[in-house]
């Protein structure tokens, strides 16, 4: 992937890539037959002016603008995006659909606290924030606890969300990025909300992290299977950091 890194250093190339990606998303949506499943409750929350967090795996980023539009129309939507150059491309691409972005991550690294403050501010103002709990670098389909911390601090629920398309290509990237193909049957699928108590201790936060990870993986895999596709598995224990491998071996993280 060295060629890719060299190419995206060019501002002109990045702008062109974003324009092409946005038009590809429009093409996929316009040529496909898409339906929304489970969207009534999040739509009700929006009608009532109740904010929430949307959680989706990094591999399902591409069609998220339309997944949101299918239930929310032109209501504001914020997406947490990595501040890396790859993240800039994603940010500018979704910007074509009116999606606002918050740069950074909820991790403990550089910029994490600032990003968390922006997330809380958006939620407190009644807007919705979308987050990839396995982003920006993985492991694939393994949730970090940052999203749970944000939900706890803002006192809002987390809605799992995914999409799938009957014709697709799964890339050999760390996240197994899903690239829908034209003329597909597609599903935008919302799961049941996960509520996070503001008084949770560390053990409670970990339990909610596991609950979200399992719910989002099950939703994503069931949606794929409903279209006759193979389910994409989460990162295996061998692919995980040592600490998380130990937790799985001890039976603490479920699937």
Coordinates of C-alpha atoms in Angstrom, one line a residue:
X1 CA 0.0 0.0 0.0
X2 CA 3.0 2.3 -0.3
X3 CA 1.6 3.6 -3.7
X4 CA -1.6 4.6 -1.9
X5 CA 0.3 6.6 0.7
X6 CA 2.3 8.4 -1.9
X7 CA -0.8 9.3 -3.9
X8 CA -2.9 10.8 -1.1
X9 CA -0.1 13.2 -0.2
X10 CA -1.3 15.3 -3.1
X11 CA -4.1 17.7 -2.2
X12 CA -5.5 17.6 -5.8
X13 CA -5.5 13.8 -5.7
X14 CA -7.3 13.7 -2.3
X15 CA -10.0 16.1 -3.6
X16 CA -10.5 14.0 -6.7
X17 CA -10.7 10.8 -4.6
X18 CA -13.3 12.3 -2.3
X19 CA -15.4 13.5 -5.3
X20 CA -15.2 10.1 -6.9
X21 CA -16.1 8.3 -3.7
X22 CA -19.1 10.4 -3.0
X23 CA -20.4 9.9 -6.6
X24 CA -19.8 6.2 -6.3
X25 CA -21.9 6.1 -3.1
X26 CA -24.7 8.0 -5.0
X27 CA -24.4 5.5 -7.9
X28 CA -24.6 2.5 -5.7
X29 CA -27.7 3.9 -3.9
X30 CA -29.5 5.0 -7.1
X31 CA -28.9 1.7 -8.9
X32 CA -29.8 -0.5 -5.9
X33 CA -33.0 -1.5 -4.2
X34 CA -32.5 -0.4 -0.6
X35 CA -34.8 -0.9 2.4
X36 CA -34.6 0.2 6.0
X37 CA -35.2 -2.3 8.8
X38 CA -35.7 -1.3 12.5
X39 CA -35.7 2.4 11.8
X40 CA -38.9 3.3 13.6
X41 CA -37.4 3.7 17.1
X42 CA -34.5 6.0 16.1
X43 CA -36.9 8.0 14.0
X44 CA -39.1 8.4 17.0
X45 CA -36.1 9.6 19.1
X46 CA -35.4 12.2 16.5
X47 CA -39.0 13.4 16.4
X48 CA -38.9 13.7 20.2
X49 CA -35.6 15.6 20.0
X50 CA -33.7 12.9 21.9
X51 CA -30.0 12.6 21.0
X52 CA -28.2 9.2 20.8
X53 CA -25.0 7.6 19.6
X54 CA -24.9 5.4 16.4
X55 CA -22.4 2.6 16.5
X56 CA -21.3 0.8 13.3
X57 CA -18.2 -1.2 12.4
X58 CA -15.5 0.5 10.4
X59 CA -16.0 -1.9 7.5
X60 CA -19.5 -0.5 7.0
X61 CA -18.6 3.2 6.6
X62 CA -19.3 3.7 2.9
X63 CA -23.1 3.8 2.9
X64 CA -23.6 5.4 6.3
X65 CA -24.7 8.7 4.9
X66 CA -27.7 7.1 3.2
X67 CA -28.3 4.8 6.2
X68 CA -28.8 8.0 8.2
X69 CA -30.8 9.9 5.6
X70 CA -33.2 6.9 5.3
X71 CA -34.5 7.7 8.8
X72 CA -33.5 11.2 9.5
X73 CA -33.7 13.2 6.3
X74 CA -31.7 16.3 6.5
X75 CA -31.3 16.3 10.3
X76 CA -27.8 17.0 11.6
X77 CA -25.5 14.1 11.9
X78 CA -21.9 14.1 13.3
X79 CA -19.4 11.4 12.6
X80 CA -16.3 10.8 14.6
X81 CA -13.4 10.4 12.1
X82 CA -9.7 9.8 12.6
X83 CA -7.5 12.9 12.2
X84 CA -5.1 10.8 10.0
X85 CA -4.9 11.6 6.3
X86 CA -7.2 8.6 5.6
X87 CA -9.7 10.1 8.0
X88 CA -9.6 13.4 6.1
X89 CA -10.6 11.6 2.9
X90 CA -13.6 9.9 4.7
X91 CA -14.5 13.3 6.3
X92 CA -14.5 15.1 3.0
X93 CA -16.4 12.3 1.3
X94 CA -19.3 12.2 3.8
X95 CA -19.3 16.0 3.8
X96 CA -20.9 15.8 0.3
X97 CA -24.0 14.4 2.1
X98 CA -24.2 17.0 4.8
X99 CA -22.5 14.9 7.4
X100 CA -20.4 16.9 9.9
X101 CA -17.3 15.4 11.4
X102 CA -15.5 15.4 14.7
X103 CA -11.7 14.8 14.2
X104 CA -10.0 12.4 16.6
X105 CA -10.9 9.3 18.6
X106 CA -12.1 8.5 22.1
X107 CA -8.9 6.7 22.9
X108 CA -6.3 7.9 25.4
X109 CA -4.0 9.1 22.7
X110 CA -3.4 12.6 21.4
X111 CA -6.6 14.5 20.8
X112 CA -8.8 12.0 22.6
X113 CA -10.0 14.3 25.3
X114 CA -10.7 17.1 22.8
X115 CA -12.8 14.7 20.6
X116 CA -14.7 13.5 23.6
X117 CA -15.6 17.1 24.6
X118 CA -16.9 17.7 21.1
X119 CA -19.0 14.5 21.1
X120 CA -20.5 15.5 24.5
X121 CA -21.2 19.0 23.2
X122 CA -23.0 17.8 20.1
X123 CA -25.1 15.3 22.1
X124 CA -26.0 17.9 24.7
X125 CA -27.2 20.2 21.9
X126 CA -29.6 17.5 20.7
X127 CA -27.6 16.2 17.8
X128 CA -26.6 12.6 17.0
X129 CA -23.0 11.3 16.8
X130 CA -21.9 8.2 14.8
X131 CA -18.9 6.3 15.9
X132 CA -16.9 3.2 14.8
X133 CA -16.0 1.4 18.1
X134 CA -13.3 -0.6 16.3
X135 CA -11.8 2.4 14.5
X136 CA -9.6 3.9 13.3
X137 CA -7.1 1.0 13.4
X138 CA -8.9 -2.0 14.8
X139 CA -8.8 -4.8 15.8
X140 CA -11.7 -5.6 13.4
X141 CA -15.1 -5.8 15.0
X142 CA -13.7 -5.5 18.5
X143 CA -15.2 -2.5 20.4
X144 CA -13.2 -0.1 22.6
X145 CA -14.9 1.3 25.6
X146 CA -14.7 4.9 24.4
X147 CA -18.1 4.8 22.9
X148 CA -19.6 3.5 26.2
X149 CA -17.8 6.3 28.1
X150 CA -19.3 8.9 25.8
X151 CA -22.8 7.4 26.2
X152 CA -22.4 7.3 30.0
X153 CA -21.2 10.9 30.2
X154 CA -23.9 12.3 27.9
X155 CA -26.6 10.0 29.3
X156 CA -27.8 8.8 25.9
X157 CA -28.4 5.3 24.4
X158 CA -26.3 3.6 21.7
X159 CA -28.1 2.3 18.6
X160 CA -26.2 -0.5 16.7
X161 CA -26.4 0.1 13.0
X162 CA -25.2 -1.8 9.9
X163 CA -25.9 -2.2 6.2
X164 CA -25.4 -5.0 3.7
X165 CA -25.6 -5.3 -0.1
X166 CA -26.3 -8.5 -2.1
X167 CA -23.5 -7.7 -4.5
X168 CA -20.2 -6.7 -2.8
X169 CA -16.5 -7.0 -2.7
X170 CA -14.8 -7.5 0.7
X171 CA -11.3 -5.8 0.6
X172 CA -8.3 -7.4 2.2
X173 CA -7.8 -4.4 4.6
X174 CA -7.5 -4.7 8.4
X175 CA -11.3 -4.1 8.7
X176 CA -12.4 -6.2 5.7
X177 CA -13.9 -3.1 4.2
X178 CA -17.2 -3.8 2.4
X179 CA -17.6 -2.3 -1.0
X180 CA -21.1 -2.6 -2.3
X181 CA -21.5 -3.1 -6.1
X182 CA -24.1 -1.6 -8.5
X183 CA -27.6 -3.0 -8.9
X184 CA -27.7 -4.7 -5.4
X185 CA -30.4 -5.4 -3.0
X186 CA -29.5 -3.6 0.1
X187 CA -30.6 -3.3 3.7
X188 CA -30.0 -0.5 6.2
X189 CA -30.5 -2.3 9.6
X190 CA -30.9 -0.7 13.0
X191 CA -30.6 -2.7 16.2
X192 CA -32.2 -2.3 19.6
X193 CA -30.8 0.6 21.7
X194 CA -28.2 -0.1 24.4
X195 CA -28.7 2.0 27.5
X196 CA -25.8 3.0 29.6
X197 CA -26.3 4.0 33.3
X198 CA -24.4 7.1 34.3
X199 CA -23.3 5.4 37.6
X200 CA -21.5 2.5 36.0
X201 CA -18.2 1.5 37.5
X202 CA -15.3 0.0 35.5
X203 CA -16.8 -3.5 35.6
X204 CA -20.1 -2.1 34.4
X205 CA -18.5 -0.2 31.6
X206 CA -16.7 -3.4 30.4
X207 CA -20.0 -5.3 30.5
X208 CA -21.6 -2.7 28.3
X209 CA -18.7 -2.7 25.9
X210 CA -19.1 -6.5 25.5
X211 CA -22.8 -6.1 25.1
X212 CA -22.4 -3.6 22.4
X213 CA -19.7 -5.6 20.6
X214 CA -21.8 -8.7 20.6
X215 CA -25.0 -6.9 19.6
X216 CA -23.3 -5.1 16.7
X217 CA -21.5 -8.2 15.4
X218 CA -24.7 -10.3 15.6
X219 CA -26.7 -7.5 13.8
X220 CA -24.1 -7.2 11.1
X221 CA -23.7 -11.0 10.5
X222 CA -27.4 -11.6 10.5
X223 CA -27.9 -8.9 7.9
X224 CA -25.3 -10.4 5.7
X225 CA -26.7 -13.9 6.1
X226 CA -30.2 -12.6 5.2
X227 CA -28.9 -11.6 1.8
X228 CA -27.2 -15.0 1.3
X229 CA -23.7 -13.7 2.1
X230 CA -20.9 -15.1 4.2
X231 CA -20.7 -13.5 7.6
X232 CA -17.4 -11.6 8.2
X233 CA -15.9 -12.8 11.6
X234 CA -14.3 -10.5 14.1
X235 CA -10.6 -10.4 14.5
X236 CA -9.4 -13.7 15.9
X237 CA -7.7 -13.8 19.4
X238 CA -4.3 -14.1 17.6
X239 CA -4.9 -10.7 16.0
X240 CA -5.7 -8.9 19.2
X241 CA -3.5 -7.1 21.7
X242 CA -2.2 -9.3 24.5
X243 CA -4.5 -7.7 27.1
X244 CA -7.6 -8.4 25.1
X245 CA -6.4 -11.9 24.2
X246 CA -6.2 -12.6 27.9
X247 CA -9.7 -11.3 28.5
X248 CA -11.2 -13.5 25.8
X249 CA -9.3 -16.6 27.1
X250 CA -10.9 -15.8 30.5
X251 CA -14.3 -15.7 29.0
X252 CA -14.8 -12.0 29.7
X253 CA -15.6 -10.6 26.2
X254 CA -18.1 -13.0 24.8
X255 CA -18.0 -13.4 21.0

